PDB file of C-alpha atoms in Angstrom:
ATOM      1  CA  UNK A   1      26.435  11.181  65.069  1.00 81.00           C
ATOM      2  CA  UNK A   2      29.979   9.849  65.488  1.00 95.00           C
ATOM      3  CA  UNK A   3      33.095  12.272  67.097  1.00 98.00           C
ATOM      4  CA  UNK A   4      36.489  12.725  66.709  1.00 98.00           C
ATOM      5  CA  UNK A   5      39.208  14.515  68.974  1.00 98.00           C
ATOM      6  CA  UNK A   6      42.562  14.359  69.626  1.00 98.00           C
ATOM      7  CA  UNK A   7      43.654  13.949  73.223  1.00 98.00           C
ATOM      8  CA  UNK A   8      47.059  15.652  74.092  1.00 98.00           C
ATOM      9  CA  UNK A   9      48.225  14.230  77.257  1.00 98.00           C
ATOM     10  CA  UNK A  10      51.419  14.650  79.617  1.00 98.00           C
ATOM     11  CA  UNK A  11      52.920  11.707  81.884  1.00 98.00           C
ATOM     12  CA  UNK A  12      54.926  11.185  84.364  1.00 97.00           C
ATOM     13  CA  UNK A  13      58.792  11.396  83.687  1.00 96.00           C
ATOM     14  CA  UNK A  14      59.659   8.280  81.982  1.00 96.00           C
ATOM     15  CA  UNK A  15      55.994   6.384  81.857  1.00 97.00           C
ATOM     16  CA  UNK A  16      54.794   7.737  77.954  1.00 97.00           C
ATOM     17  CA  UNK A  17      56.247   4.438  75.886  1.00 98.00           C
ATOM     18  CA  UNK A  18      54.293   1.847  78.708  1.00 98.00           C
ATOM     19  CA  UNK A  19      51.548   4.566  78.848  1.00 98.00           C
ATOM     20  CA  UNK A  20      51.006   4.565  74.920  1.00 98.00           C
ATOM     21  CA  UNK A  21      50.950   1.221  74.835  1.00 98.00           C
ATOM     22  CA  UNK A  22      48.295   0.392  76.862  1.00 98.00           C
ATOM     23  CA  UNK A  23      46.032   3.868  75.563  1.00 98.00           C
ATOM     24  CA  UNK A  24      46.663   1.946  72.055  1.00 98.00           C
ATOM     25  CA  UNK A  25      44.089  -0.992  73.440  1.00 98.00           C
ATOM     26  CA  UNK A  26      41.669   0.907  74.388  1.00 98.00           C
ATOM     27  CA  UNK A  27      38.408   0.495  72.131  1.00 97.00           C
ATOM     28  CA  UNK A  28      37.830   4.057  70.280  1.00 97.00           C
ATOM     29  CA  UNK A  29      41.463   4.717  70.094  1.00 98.00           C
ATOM     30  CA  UNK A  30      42.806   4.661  66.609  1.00 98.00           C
ATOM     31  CA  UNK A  31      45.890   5.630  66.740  1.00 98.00           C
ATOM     32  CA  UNK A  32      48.398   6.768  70.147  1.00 98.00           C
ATOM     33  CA  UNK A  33      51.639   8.140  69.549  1.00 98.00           C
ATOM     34  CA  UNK A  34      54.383   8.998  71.814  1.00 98.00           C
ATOM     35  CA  UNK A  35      55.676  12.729  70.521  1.00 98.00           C
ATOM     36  CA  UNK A  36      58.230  15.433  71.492  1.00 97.00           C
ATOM     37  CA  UNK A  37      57.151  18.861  72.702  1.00 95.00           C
ATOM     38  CA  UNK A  38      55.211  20.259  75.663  1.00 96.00           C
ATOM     39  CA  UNK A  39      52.672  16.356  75.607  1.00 98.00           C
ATOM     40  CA  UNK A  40      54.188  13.262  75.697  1.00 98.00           C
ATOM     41  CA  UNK A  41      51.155  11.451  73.526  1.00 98.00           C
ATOM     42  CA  UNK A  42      48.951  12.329  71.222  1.00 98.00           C
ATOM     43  CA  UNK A  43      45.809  10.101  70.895  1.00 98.00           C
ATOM     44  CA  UNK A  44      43.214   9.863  67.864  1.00 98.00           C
ATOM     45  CA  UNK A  45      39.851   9.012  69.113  1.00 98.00           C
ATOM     46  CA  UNK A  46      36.559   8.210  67.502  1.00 98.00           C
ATOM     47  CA  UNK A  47      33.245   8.042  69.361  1.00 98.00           C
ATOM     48  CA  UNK A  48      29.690   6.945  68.969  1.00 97.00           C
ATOM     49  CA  UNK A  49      28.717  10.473  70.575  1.00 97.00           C
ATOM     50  CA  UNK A  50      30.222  13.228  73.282  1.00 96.00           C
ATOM     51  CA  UNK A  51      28.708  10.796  76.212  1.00 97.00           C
ATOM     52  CA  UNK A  52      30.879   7.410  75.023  1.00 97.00           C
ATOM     53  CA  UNK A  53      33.820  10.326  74.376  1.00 98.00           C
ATOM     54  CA  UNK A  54      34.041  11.376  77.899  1.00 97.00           C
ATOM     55  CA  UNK A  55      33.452   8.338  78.929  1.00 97.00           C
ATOM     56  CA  UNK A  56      37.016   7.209  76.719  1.00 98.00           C
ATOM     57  CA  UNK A  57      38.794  10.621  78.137  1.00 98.00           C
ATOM     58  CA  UNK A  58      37.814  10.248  81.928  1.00 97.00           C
ATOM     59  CA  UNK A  59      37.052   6.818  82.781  1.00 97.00           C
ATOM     60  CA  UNK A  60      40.223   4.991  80.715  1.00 98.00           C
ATOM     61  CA  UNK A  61      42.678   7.191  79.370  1.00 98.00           C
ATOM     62  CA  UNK A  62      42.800   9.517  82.546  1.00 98.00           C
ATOM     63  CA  UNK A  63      43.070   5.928  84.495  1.00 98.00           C
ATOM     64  CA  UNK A  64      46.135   4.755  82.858  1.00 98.00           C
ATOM     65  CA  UNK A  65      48.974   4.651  85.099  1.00 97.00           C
ATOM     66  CA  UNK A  66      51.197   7.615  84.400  1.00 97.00           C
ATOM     67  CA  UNK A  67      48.818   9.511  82.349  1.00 98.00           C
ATOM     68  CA  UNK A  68      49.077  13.211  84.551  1.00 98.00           C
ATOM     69  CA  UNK A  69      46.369  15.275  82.801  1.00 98.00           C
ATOM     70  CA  UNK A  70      44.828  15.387  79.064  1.00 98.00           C
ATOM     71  CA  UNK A  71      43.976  17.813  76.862  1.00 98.00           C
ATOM     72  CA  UNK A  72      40.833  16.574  74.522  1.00 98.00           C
ATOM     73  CA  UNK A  73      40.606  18.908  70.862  1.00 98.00           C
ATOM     74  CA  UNK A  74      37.280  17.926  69.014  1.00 98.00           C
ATOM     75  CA  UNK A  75      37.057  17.882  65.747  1.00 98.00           C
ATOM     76  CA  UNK A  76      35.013  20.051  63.857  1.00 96.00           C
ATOM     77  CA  UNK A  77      34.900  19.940  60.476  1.00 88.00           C
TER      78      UNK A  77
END
């Protein structure tokens, strides 16, 4: 069973543009786009299952240089 979220996530001051850019690359993302408000990006994600998810959220997003913190929202229906 495949999952979707969205991943809200707040950079450092002036590192959302180069830090979009390289989120867009990473397999599972669909779409990554730099936004206005309280998060810098917002991310659409698709996943095989919740393990390959966190794996996306933790392991690559959350290791892109001037990503600060995330905020994953599953998708439920």
């Amino acid at each position: 069973m495949s999952v979707s979220a969205y991943i809200f996530i707040e950079c450092e001051h002036g590192k959302s543009i180069e830090a979009a850019n390289k989120i867009s690359k990473i397999a599972g993302v669909r779409e990554a786009h730099t936004v206005t408000g309280p998060y810098d990006i917002i991310v659409y994600v698709n996943a095989s299952n919740f393990k390959v998810l966190g794996d996306v959220v933790i392991k690559k997003i959350q290791g892109v240089s001037g990503v600060k913190k995330t905020l994953t929202n599953v998708i439920v229906e």
